XYZ file of C-alpha atoms in Angstrom:
706
model
C -34.762 15.438 -2.855
C -34.877 17.318 0.435
C -38.139 19.072 -0.461
C -40.001 16.064 0.985
C -38.029 16.053 4.209
C -40.701 16.873 6.783
C -38.749 15.553 9.759
C -35.018 16.273 9.971
C -34.505 14.509 13.296
C -32.354 11.746 11.839
C -30.164 14.170 9.897
C -29.600 16.236 13.026
C -28.711 13.116 15.017
C -26.248 11.930 12.387
C -24.569 15.330 12.029
C -24.429 15.614 15.824
C -22.766 12.165 16.108
C -25.558 10.920 18.316
C -26.408 7.243 18.722
C -29.228 6.249 16.390
C -31.149 3.011 16.011
C -30.798 1.384 12.603
C -33.876 -0.472 11.408
C -32.425 -2.666 8.679
C -34.790 -4.967 6.837
C -34.596 -8.540 8.069
C -32.118 -7.659 10.817
C -32.683 -6.950 14.463
C -32.453 -3.234 15.250
C -29.029 -2.137 16.448
C -27.486 1.137 17.679
C -24.844 2.986 15.660
C -22.863 6.105 16.474
C -21.869 7.513 13.095
C -18.558 9.356 12.915
C -19.098 11.133 9.661
C -19.668 14.414 7.886
C -22.482 14.646 5.351
C -22.217 16.720 2.204
C -25.563 16.855 0.402
C -26.482 19.005 -2.573
C -29.883 19.512 -4.148
C -31.318 21.609 -6.931
C -34.762 21.548 -5.348
C -35.944 23.675 -2.414
C -35.222 22.209 1.013
C -38.308 22.198 3.183
C -37.781 24.327 6.288
C -40.414 23.194 8.760
C -40.019 25.974 11.324
C -37.751 28.787 12.482
C -35.965 26.454 14.919
C -35.168 23.800 12.328
C -31.680 22.378 12.630
C -31.368 22.499 8.854
C -31.185 26.293 9.009
C -27.823 26.071 10.750
C -26.516 23.641 8.155
C -27.770 25.021 4.846
C -25.810 27.299 2.556
C -27.594 28.813 -0.427
C -25.624 28.752 -3.653
C -27.427 30.505 -6.486
C -26.309 31.238 -10.058
C -24.739 34.635 -10.592
C -26.429 34.853 -14.020
C -22.981 35.371 -15.534
C -22.684 32.896 -18.376
C -19.831 31.780 -20.583
C -19.992 30.951 -24.276
C -19.942 27.249 -25.030
C -16.310 27.121 -26.143
C -15.048 28.963 -23.076
C -17.322 26.982 -20.759
C -16.046 23.603 -21.933
C -12.477 24.870 -21.846
C -12.944 25.991 -18.236
C -14.634 22.758 -17.159
C -11.960 20.662 -18.858
C -9.221 22.658 -17.154
C -10.640 22.255 -13.658
C -9.200 18.762 -13.289
C -5.704 20.213 -13.591
C -6.393 22.719 -10.822
C -7.544 20.373 -8.064
C -4.380 20.947 -6.080
C -4.657 24.729 -6.501
C -8.358 24.723 -5.590
C -7.691 22.677 -2.456
C -4.864 25.038 -1.440
C -7.080 28.094 -2.016
C -9.921 26.590 0.035
C -7.519 25.864 2.879
C -6.261 29.463 2.884
C -9.821 30.809 2.890
C -10.739 28.532 5.778
C -7.702 29.604 7.779
C -8.348 33.294 7.131
C -12.087 33.158 7.924
C -11.922 30.701 10.796
C -14.100 27.677 11.568
C -17.050 29.819 12.715
C -17.338 31.946 9.571
C -20.831 30.612 8.840
C -21.927 30.417 12.463
C -24.485 33.215 12.041
C -25.332 32.460 8.431
C -28.999 31.878 7.597
C -30.211 30.532 4.258
C -32.865 33.238 3.941
C -33.787 32.603 0.335
C -34.333 28.911 0.969
C -36.481 29.666 4.009
C -38.544 32.125 1.966
C -39.189 29.477 -0.692
C -40.315 26.660 1.586
C -41.494 28.120 4.929
C -45.055 29.443 4.690
C -44.819 31.547 7.864
C -41.668 33.273 6.631
C -43.211 33.951 3.233
C -46.375 35.352 4.805
C -44.470 37.711 7.100
C -42.340 38.820 4.135
C -45.524 40.007 2.409
C -46.587 41.953 5.505
C -43.323 43.801 6.244
C -44.806 47.264 5.636
C -47.205 46.992 8.581
C -44.349 46.303 11.029
C -42.401 49.470 10.193
C -44.051 51.755 12.765
C -43.428 49.308 15.606
C -47.111 49.145 16.594
C -47.973 45.991 18.550
C -50.088 43.535 16.594
C -52.442 40.908 17.901
C -51.927 37.231 17.151
C -55.567 36.701 16.165
C -55.230 39.432 13.534
C -52.181 37.758 12.035
C -53.935 34.391 12.088
C -56.936 35.705 10.115
C -54.680 37.431 7.606
C -52.550 34.287 7.291
C -55.581 32.157 6.377
C -56.626 34.745 3.789
C -53.095 34.790 2.374
C -53.077 30.972 2.126
C -56.372 30.995 0.205
C -55.055 33.576 -2.249
C -51.768 31.668 -2.633
C -53.622 28.344 -3.041
C -51.877 26.849 -0.002
C -53.586 24.080 1.947
C -53.315 25.141 5.612
C -52.689 22.205 7.950
C -51.385 24.242 10.881
C -53.289 24.763 14.107
C -53.796 28.286 15.372
C -51.686 27.807 18.501
C -48.871 26.319 16.401
C -49.043 29.377 14.157
C -48.912 31.784 17.100
C -45.897 30.077 18.674
C -44.104 29.943 15.308
C -44.775 33.634 14.582
C -43.389 34.511 17.986
C -39.920 33.474 16.727
C -39.908 36.585 14.497
C -40.643 39.136 17.297
C -38.561 40.202 20.259
C -41.526 40.340 22.647
C -44.675 38.270 22.946
C -47.231 39.387 25.555
C -49.827 36.767 26.397
C -53.015 37.693 28.243
C -54.221 35.871 31.324
C -57.678 34.325 31.672
C -58.605 33.333 35.215
C -54.947 33.246 36.219
C -53.880 31.117 33.259
C -51.718 32.171 30.345
C -53.659 32.232 27.046
C -52.150 32.540 23.578
C -55.476 33.517 22.020
C -54.999 37.257 22.637
C -51.179 37.346 22.448
C -49.571 40.554 21.216
C -46.277 40.795 19.300
C -43.893 43.764 19.348
C -40.338 44.601 18.129
C -40.143 42.795 14.823
C -36.794 41.031 14.085
C -35.780 42.796 10.904
C -32.426 41.033 10.708
C -34.169 37.806 9.692
C -35.332 39.512 6.494
C -32.298 41.628 5.648
C -31.227 41.545 1.993
C -27.699 40.581 1.055
C -27.687 42.973 -1.900
C -27.018 42.427 -5.562
C -23.626 40.929 -6.336
C -24.042 40.628 -10.086
C -21.175 41.701 -12.280
C -20.758 42.567 -15.914
C -20.742 39.773 -18.438
C -17.261 38.635 -19.512
C -16.019 39.106 -23.026
C -16.881 36.310 -25.411
C -13.951 34.507 -26.979
C -13.210 31.146 -28.527
C -10.569 28.593 -27.669
C -7.417 29.537 -29.535
C -4.750 27.075 -30.622
C -1.481 27.023 -28.724
C 0.924 29.642 -30.032
C 4.594 28.757 -30.587
C 6.180 32.062 -31.545
C 9.614 31.832 -29.949
C 12.967 30.235 -30.650
C 14.465 30.912 -27.204
C 13.801 27.808 -25.168
C 13.047 28.064 -21.449
C 13.639 24.333 -21.251
C 17.218 24.801 -22.461
C 17.803 27.123 -19.509
C 16.118 24.776 -17.037
C 17.946 21.668 -18.281
C 21.305 23.301 -18.970
C 23.103 20.929 -16.592
C 21.184 17.776 -17.548
C 23.270 15.040 -19.283
C 22.811 15.298 -23.038
C 24.320 13.939 -26.246
C 23.731 14.053 -29.991
C 21.717 11.379 -31.756
C 23.318 9.003 -34.223
C 23.173 10.062 -37.875
C 21.135 7.111 -39.100
C 17.503 6.128 -39.535
C 17.201 5.018 -35.929
C 18.723 8.123 -34.382
C 19.666 6.491 -31.110
C 22.184 7.851 -28.583
C 25.809 7.812 -29.707
C 27.251 6.679 -26.380
C 26.315 4.793 -23.254
C 25.050 7.244 -20.651
C 27.798 6.179 -18.258
C 30.299 7.530 -20.780
C 28.519 10.823 -21.461
C 30.240 13.912 -20.017
C 28.411 16.633 -21.956
C 25.348 18.501 -20.736
C 22.602 20.292 -22.624
C 24.427 23.616 -22.571
C 27.381 22.010 -24.363
C 25.451 20.981 -27.486
C 23.449 22.636 -30.234
C 19.825 21.932 -29.333
C 18.631 22.695 -32.865
C 20.168 19.357 -33.864
C 18.637 16.013 -32.972
C 19.822 15.053 -29.480
C 18.970 13.166 -26.318
C 18.688 14.597 -22.809
C 18.093 12.834 -19.510
C 15.486 14.574 -17.372
C 14.334 13.843 -13.781
C 11.519 11.340 -13.330
C 9.084 14.054 -12.257
C 9.712 15.921 -15.505
C 6.990 14.554 -17.766
C 6.145 15.292 -21.382
C 2.721 15.101 -22.988
C 3.269 14.020 -26.586
C 0.520 14.985 -29.060
C 0.474 13.056 -32.357
C -3.089 13.639 -33.555
C -4.000 13.013 -37.180
C -5.862 15.240 -39.586
C -8.619 14.258 -42.045
C -5.982 12.905 -44.430
C -4.666 10.506 -41.806
C -1.330 12.299 -41.493
C 0.006 13.959 -38.350
C -1.520 17.445 -38.112
C 0.206 20.340 -36.355
C -3.049 22.328 -36.292
C -4.940 19.523 -34.535
C -2.133 19.069 -32.029
C -1.875 22.784 -31.235
C -5.627 22.968 -30.646
C -5.599 19.880 -28.387
C -2.555 21.096 -26.429
C -4.287 24.452 -25.777
C -6.827 22.638 -23.590
C -4.146 21.770 -21.025
C -2.680 24.156 -18.413
C -0.253 26.713 -19.895
C 3.347 25.540 -19.772
C 6.468 25.319 -21.887
C 5.705 23.739 -25.261
C 7.664 22.932 -28.401
C 7.095 21.086 -31.631
C 8.382 17.549 -31.977
C 11.233 16.382 -34.172
C 8.903 15.863 -37.131
C 7.588 19.406 -36.876
C 3.938 18.273 -36.752
C 3.672 17.013 -33.189
C 3.600 19.007 -29.956
C 5.361 18.382 -26.636
C 4.073 19.905 -23.387
C 6.572 19.878 -20.504
C 5.433 19.702 -16.866
C 6.951 19.149 -13.458
C 4.650 16.581 -11.861
C 4.311 17.086 -8.103
C 3.342 13.524 -7.308
C 4.267 9.920 -8.015
C 4.983 9.958 -11.744
C 5.058 6.148 -11.884
C 1.313 6.127 -11.211
C 0.560 8.064 -14.397
C -0.974 6.137 -17.252
C 1.315 6.108 -20.289
C -1.598 6.743 -22.669
C -4.009 9.606 -22.030
C -6.058 9.194 -25.183
C -5.653 8.200 -28.796
C -2.382 9.691 -30.077
C -1.737 11.493 -26.774
C 1.000 9.988 -24.604
C 2.253 10.844 -21.148
C 5.976 10.122 -21.161
C 7.781 9.491 -17.894
C 11.551 9.134 -18.183
C 12.732 6.713 -15.534
C 15.860 4.630 -15.290
C 18.141 5.277 -18.258
C 15.425 6.465 -20.617
C 15.879 9.921 -22.120
C 13.990 12.587 -24.035
C 14.697 12.885 -27.744
C 14.117 16.385 -29.105
C 15.116 18.874 -31.754
C 14.427 22.539 -31.035
C 12.763 24.532 -33.800
C 9.693 26.355 -32.479
C 8.531 26.850 -28.892
C 6.721 29.307 -26.625
C 8.225 31.618 -23.993
C 6.581 30.071 -20.898
C 8.321 28.357 -17.994
C 7.758 24.664 -17.269
C 4.652 24.581 -15.066
C 3.914 22.378 -12.056
C 0.808 20.177 -11.939
C -0.351 17.633 -9.394
C -3.648 16.369 -10.830
C -5.729 16.090 -13.967
C -3.834 13.273 -15.700
C -5.237 9.717 -15.678
C -3.683 7.368 -13.140
C -3.144 3.640 -13.337
C -6.156 1.812 -11.942
C -8.645 4.533 -12.815
C -11.644 3.415 -14.828
C -11.530 5.670 -17.849
C -12.814 4.710 -21.262
C -10.935 5.291 -24.488
C -12.558 8.015 -26.573
C -14.039 6.986 -29.944
C -13.016 3.362 -29.425
C -15.718 1.760 -27.303
C -14.895 -1.622 -25.848
C -18.081 -3.600 -26.376
C -16.975 -7.210 -26.474
C -14.068 -9.493 -27.223
C -14.409 -8.894 -30.961
C -13.748 -5.173 -30.516
C -10.812 -5.867 -28.214
C -9.238 -8.197 -30.759
C -9.784 -5.672 -33.547
C -8.087 -2.942 -31.504
C -5.138 -5.183 -30.679
C -4.715 -6.221 -34.311
C -4.876 -2.568 -35.351
C -2.114 -1.679 -32.912
C 0.039 -4.578 -34.070
C -0.210 -3.026 -37.541
C 0.562 0.427 -36.053
C -2.784 1.660 -37.277
C -3.385 3.976 -34.322
C 0.138 4.796 -33.110
C 3.291 5.461 -35.158
C 5.744 3.488 -33.007
C 6.032 0.204 -31.161
C 6.107 1.651 -27.639
C 2.938 3.775 -27.955
C 1.187 0.839 -29.635
C 2.131 -1.432 -26.727
C 0.954 1.259 -24.293
C -2.331 1.473 -26.172
C -2.830 -2.315 -26.023
C -2.074 -2.217 -22.299
C -4.654 0.528 -21.824
C -7.245 -1.400 -23.836
C -6.810 -4.518 -21.711
C -6.808 -2.526 -18.463
C -10.081 -0.843 -19.446
C -11.637 -4.162 -20.420
C -10.435 -5.865 -17.229
C -11.967 -3.131 -15.049
C -15.294 -3.396 -16.896
C -17.869 -6.180 -16.992
C -16.647 -7.455 -20.380
C -15.989 -11.176 -20.656
C -12.956 -11.753 -22.821
C -9.982 -14.048 -23.263
C -7.309 -13.082 -25.784
C -4.466 -15.130 -24.349
C -3.991 -16.668 -27.796
C -2.725 -13.252 -28.967
C -0.090 -12.975 -26.230
C 2.716 -14.383 -28.377
C 1.911 -12.045 -31.280
C 1.980 -9.074 -28.921
C 5.237 -10.277 -27.346
C 6.868 -10.698 -30.757
C 5.730 -7.207 -31.672
C 7.214 -5.835 -28.428
C 10.541 -7.581 -28.985
C 10.922 -5.754 -32.303
C 11.050 -2.367 -30.594
C 14.238 -0.545 -31.548
C 14.633 1.668 -28.483
C 12.279 0.279 -25.830
C 12.285 -3.504 -26.232
C 12.810 -4.128 -22.503
C 10.070 -1.705 -21.492
C 7.634 -3.150 -24.045
C 8.303 -6.728 -22.966
C 7.730 -5.793 -19.323
C 4.406 -4.213 -20.311
C 3.357 -7.372 -22.137
C 4.291 -9.478 -19.117
C 1.850 -7.449 -16.990
C -0.995 -7.295 -19.527
C -4.367 -8.752 -18.533
C -5.143 -10.961 -21.516
C -8.127 -12.528 -19.757
C -11.021 -11.063 -17.810
C -11.633 -11.871 -14.176
C -15.125 -13.178 -14.982
C -16.384 -16.599 -15.902
C -15.778 -17.914 -19.381
C -18.201 -17.571 -22.246
C -20.856 -18.676 -23.092
C -22.883 -16.173 -21.124
C -26.050 -18.287 -21.189
C -25.939 -21.276 -18.878
C -26.291 -24.791 -20.199
C -29.621 -26.472 -19.399
C -29.506 -28.604 -16.292
C -31.509 -31.331 -18.028
C -28.946 -33.425 -19.921
C -31.406 -36.033 -21.131
C -31.596 -34.259 -24.503
C -28.293 -33.889 -26.345
C -27.691 -31.990 -29.581
C -25.290 -33.588 -32.049
C -23.739 -31.220 -34.539
C -21.139 -30.757 -37.262
C -19.906 -27.818 -39.330
C -18.533 -27.337 -42.827
C -16.399 -24.370 -43.840
C -15.629 -23.122 -47.348
C -14.408 -19.716 -48.578
C -18.012 -18.685 -49.331
C -20.037 -21.081 -47.190
C -20.489 -21.771 -43.483
C -22.913 -24.593 -42.730
C -24.126 -25.961 -39.380
C -26.105 -29.192 -39.148
C -27.500 -30.323 -35.801
C -29.974 -32.841 -34.440
C -31.586 -33.203 -31.017
C -31.384 -36.710 -29.572
C -35.172 -36.861 -29.077
C -35.913 -35.997 -32.724
C -35.271 -37.631 -36.073
C -34.897 -34.537 -38.228
C -31.515 -32.887 -38.855
C -31.670 -29.081 -39.107
C -29.322 -27.128 -41.366
C -28.252 -23.490 -41.142
C -26.356 -21.776 -43.950
C -24.402 -18.619 -43.059
C -26.671 -18.099 -40.011
C -26.903 -14.876 -37.945
C -24.511 -14.627 -35.015
C -27.393 -14.546 -32.521
C -28.641 -17.896 -33.825
C -25.216 -19.440 -33.245
C -25.132 -18.027 -29.727
C -28.577 -19.515 -29.053
C -27.432 -22.885 -30.407
C -24.505 -22.890 -27.978
C -26.925 -22.848 -25.043
C -27.853 -26.432 -25.923
C -25.967 -29.534 -24.782
C -23.790 -29.775 -27.879
C -21.977 -33.033 -28.625
C -19.573 -33.362 -31.527
C -16.626 -35.361 -32.760
C -13.264 -33.675 -32.071
C -15.299 -30.502 -31.627
C -13.198 -29.179 -28.738
C -10.304 -28.629 -31.110
C -12.192 -27.570 -34.225
C -15.988 -27.098 -34.372
C -16.258 -25.110 -31.127
C -13.738 -22.557 -32.360
C -15.574 -22.173 -35.658
C -18.831 -21.472 -33.802
C -17.117 -19.039 -31.468
C -15.432 -17.092 -34.261
C -18.702 -16.743 -36.180
C -21.077 -16.178 -33.260
C -18.993 -13.968 -30.983
C -16.079 -12.536 -32.940
C -17.927 -11.567 -36.110
C -15.725 -13.501 -38.569
C -16.583 -13.351 -42.270
C -16.672 -16.377 -44.558
C -13.124 -15.664 -45.708
C -11.873 -15.140 -42.155
C -13.602 -18.317 -41.006
C -12.015 -20.283 -43.844
C -8.556 -18.955 -42.924
C -9.177 -19.939 -39.305
C -10.275 -23.409 -40.377
C -7.110 -23.894 -42.426
C -4.958 -22.672 -39.542
C -6.555 -25.195 -37.162
C -6.298 -28.071 -39.642
C -2.630 -27.378 -40.385
C -1.815 -27.163 -36.668
C -0.900 -23.497 -36.552
C -0.243 -22.436 -32.957
C -2.226 -19.696 -31.286
C -5.190 -19.802 -33.671
C -7.684 -21.347 -31.233
C -9.714 -19.424 -28.653
C -9.551 -20.348 -24.949
C -13.212 -19.451 -24.429
C -14.366 -21.773 -27.201
C -13.344 -25.069 -25.624
C -16.277 -25.145 -23.222
C -19.006 -24.193 -25.684
C -19.940 -27.861 -26.005
C -21.259 -30.417 -23.535
C -19.028 -33.319 -24.612
C -16.466 -34.373 -27.206
C -16.769 -37.979 -28.361
C -13.190 -38.203 -29.601
C -11.862 -37.007 -26.243
C -13.777 -39.377 -23.956
C -13.467 -42.366 -26.319
C -10.937 -44.958 -25.192
C -10.286 -45.886 -28.817
C -8.844 -42.964 -30.770
C -9.769 -43.028 -34.445
C -11.450 -40.734 -36.962
C -15.181 -40.474 -37.532
C -14.778 -42.066 -40.968
C -13.177 -45.140 -39.407
C -16.059 -45.370 -36.921
C -18.505 -45.205 -39.822
C -16.707 -48.127 -41.503
C -16.445 -50.114 -38.257
C -20.104 -49.607 -37.383
C -21.328 -50.219 -40.922
C -22.753 -46.695 -41.313
C -23.335 -45.360 -44.812
C -20.582 -42.920 -45.643
C -19.254 -41.090 -48.656
C -16.691 -38.468 -49.527
C -17.742 -35.010 -50.598
C -15.498 -34.995 -53.630
C -14.975 -31.255 -54.040
C -11.956 -29.074 -53.240
C -12.030 -27.550 -49.750
C -10.090 -24.457 -50.784
C -12.530 -23.372 -53.521
C -15.882 -21.563 -53.231
C -18.888 -23.850 -53.534
C -21.423 -22.979 -56.262
C -24.894 -22.496 -54.838
C -26.258 -25.387 -56.865
C -23.791 -27.653 -54.982
C -24.850 -26.501 -51.521
C -27.448 -29.315 -51.167
C -24.636 -31.810 -51.757
C -22.605 -30.266 -48.906
C -25.729 -30.320 -46.759
C -26.264 -34.033 -47.400
C -22.639 -34.757 -46.518
C -22.832 -32.748 -43.287
C -26.155 -34.300 -42.221
C -24.667 -37.774 -42.684
C -21.800 -36.809 -40.380
C -24.298 -35.663 -37.739
C -26.106 -39.006 -37.863
C -22.767 -40.824 -37.713
C -21.795 -38.719 -34.699
C -24.964 -39.766 -32.868
C -24.467 -43.436 -33.763
C -20.862 -43.320 -32.561
C -21.990 -41.704 -29.296
C -24.536 -44.481 -28.712
C -21.899 -47.112 -29.452
C -19.466 -45.497 -26.977
C -22.062 -44.874 -24.306
C -20.077 -46.852 -21.709
C -17.085 -44.589 -22.323
C -19.382 -41.588 -21.831
C -20.642 -43.006 -18.514
C -17.016 -43.468 -17.445
C -16.338 -39.825 -18.323
C -19.333 -38.774 -16.196
C -17.887 -40.721 -13.269
C -14.515 -39.067 -13.801
C -16.231 -35.681 -13.796
C -17.919 -36.486 -10.499
C -14.554 -37.326 -8.966
C -12.766 -34.238 -10.252
C -15.626 -31.777 -9.874
C -15.164 -30.623 -13.468
C -17.475 -30.859 -16.472
C -17.916 -33.759 -18.852
C -16.548 -31.553 -21.604
C -13.141 -31.066 -19.951
C -10.344 -33.196 -21.345
C -9.064 -36.388 -19.762
C -5.772 -34.700 -18.953
C -7.610 -31.908 -17.113
C -9.638 -34.373 -15.066
C -6.647 -36.454 -14.000
C -4.595 -33.358 -13.171
C -7.414 -32.036 -10.972
C -7.787 -35.362 -9.168
C -4.045 -35.693 -8.507
C -3.003 -32.082 -7.930
C -6.255 -30.338 -6.976
C -6.457 -26.653 -7.865
C -2.683 -26.286 -8.137
C -2.038 -25.347 -11.760
C 1.742 -25.438 -11.335
C 2.540 -28.593 -9.362
C 6.045 -28.952 -10.795
C 7.596 -27.471 -7.662
C 6.340 -30.483 -5.699
C 8.515 -32.862 -7.727
C 12.237 -32.132 -7.204
C 14.241 -33.681 -9.997
C 17.943 -34.624 -9.546
C 20.606 -32.598 -11.290
C 20.920 -34.200 -14.721
C 24.608 -33.280 -14.909
C 25.309 -35.311 -11.769
C 23.260 -38.217 -13.135
C 25.215 -38.097 -16.375
C 28.586 -38.145 -14.572
C 27.490 -41.039 -12.355
C 26.278 -43.022 -15.340
C 29.563 -42.573 -17.167
C 31.581 -43.632 -14.125
C 29.458 -46.765 -13.811
C 29.903 -47.472 -17.501
C 33.710 -47.218 -17.171
C 33.717 -49.517 -14.132
C 31.633 -52.119 -15.885
C 33.512 -52.099 -19.141
C 35.262 -55.316 -20.163
C 38.240 -53.362 -21.378
C 40.948 -52.403 -18.832
C 40.460 -49.059 -17.018
C 43.791 -47.686 -18.169
C 42.514 -47.720 -21.730
C 42.153 -44.345 -23.347
C 38.417 -43.644 -23.409
C 38.654 -40.111 -24.746
C 37.682 -41.250 -28.202
C 34.605 -43.178 -27.102
C 31.332 -41.688 -28.464
C 29.634 -41.867 -25.051
C 32.430 -39.871 -23.407
C 31.356 -36.256 -23.866
C 32.897 -34.816 -20.707
C 36.429 -36.108 -21.177
C 36.344 -38.801 -18.501
């Protein structure tokens, strides 16, 4: 807000590359010579303090022309600007070269001065009295200025002499009288008014443009400009099967596009800078809609366009004047940017097209590394990320494997660049298996999966820190049925066991801020809490997860869930046995639930499940007290390794031995097992009781024919 800028000294010093003193808080003042150019824009009036202000030489007024566009045309124009950045920059450069660097040397922001400089505004209201060129006294102007300020409700804080000297900047001559040989400004007289300071620039308004709406892209031709452009590009027909792949290896192809009938399904190899925007938008019925695609394609710069093989998609062809490898493969939902590098080729079938040439663009398309969010699919947390990935694995959003993999890659890139904490490394294998099933682009898809960011760069969940006071521990246990999720927990300083049945997710998240201690909870209970509290699992989904963990299914556990707890009794115990065996060994009352785990529990039986779960919580606490020495040993191990008590024994020992090196295998060179095998067999032959000339080829230990 430059309207409150009463002293522009610092701005003038910075723009003049002068040395200024920086007064940074808490730091000793230091000099800096800034080599910079400032571009500042404001919608509020810039205060012009006086006629000699340095801001006058640096301000350019930009005012609306009052020519407006209808909404549809306005948004179309604003959306198209990003594709014209190269053209705009080129145009600006040509204007600068034609006008020269001093084009604005004599420019004065007169309208801005009139809005914020009181002297200028006052003189503007008195222009008629300066027309005859009659000299005017300074005292007369001063009295009239004070009257003008009262009528305009302006609080005058200017001294008379300051006013007289400031007014003198608007006259060619200022005659000051002399009093006893001294110059006095009291009776100064001004003549020859500077009319150029108040000259009008005239009215530059133009007629309003015609109102029109965005029209869908028109494809009213069958003569393809692309066929002419790519006449000499290698091309071949597609195989007559469901896959429709190329008939031959490209090394064996001798035909070009002009040699084949382009109205039949075929493949053509284009240069890497020849890109295609593929529109596969869906209509309200969920099917690919030509109308939706034509309307979406019309919002991009005009270029050669044709319908896709299916007849409902649209392809826009461009020559990209830049590094095509930097382009993101997915622009938005159902809109791909295809770059054909290596031996990849364009599959097409000419039916309908327009009569435009392939246009050149150099900007406007999203680049890799840019932080752009996916429209309509907001990434809020790990649950949303997982849902999007699962949807793509089912081809819910994209029709093919490659665009689905591209979409997953975009999702993870967006999440990685944001502040979202997530870890979906357990889904890596599912995504890799999905990529390997690609018919045409298996190698490309697998390379994409290899570079996917399945884990955020931030610290692991939980977001809330554990309390530093570990004197109070919370022992807990969970029970999972198809219609019931129960949590029982007890603080070590209390006797009462609390029970939650199908609790809200926020309650589970709050519980995880406590120092949770369970039995084998790192491998089971923690993941149940995480799925319910953070991933939004339903009772049925939680039951399926529980069964997957119990049966040892790989990839069903969540990396972020392991550290939800403070300690795991089973892990730090030196004696590995189940909680039931500890109950028997310690003489704790125990009983079996006696109801099927795979069936819903009637509500009248819920108290029975609660009693069973509460008993397990008490048994967990008793087992912890019995194994307290093992827990103290784990605390000592944690102090040595610098890790938490909750980390596994294997993690602690690996940290102590190998430090932060997660891949220490390279430090342990193993001998070639083939050489060891040969040596062993030679030794065996030399030590045999039987004579060496005996035929050993039939011996079972002789696999190499020695």
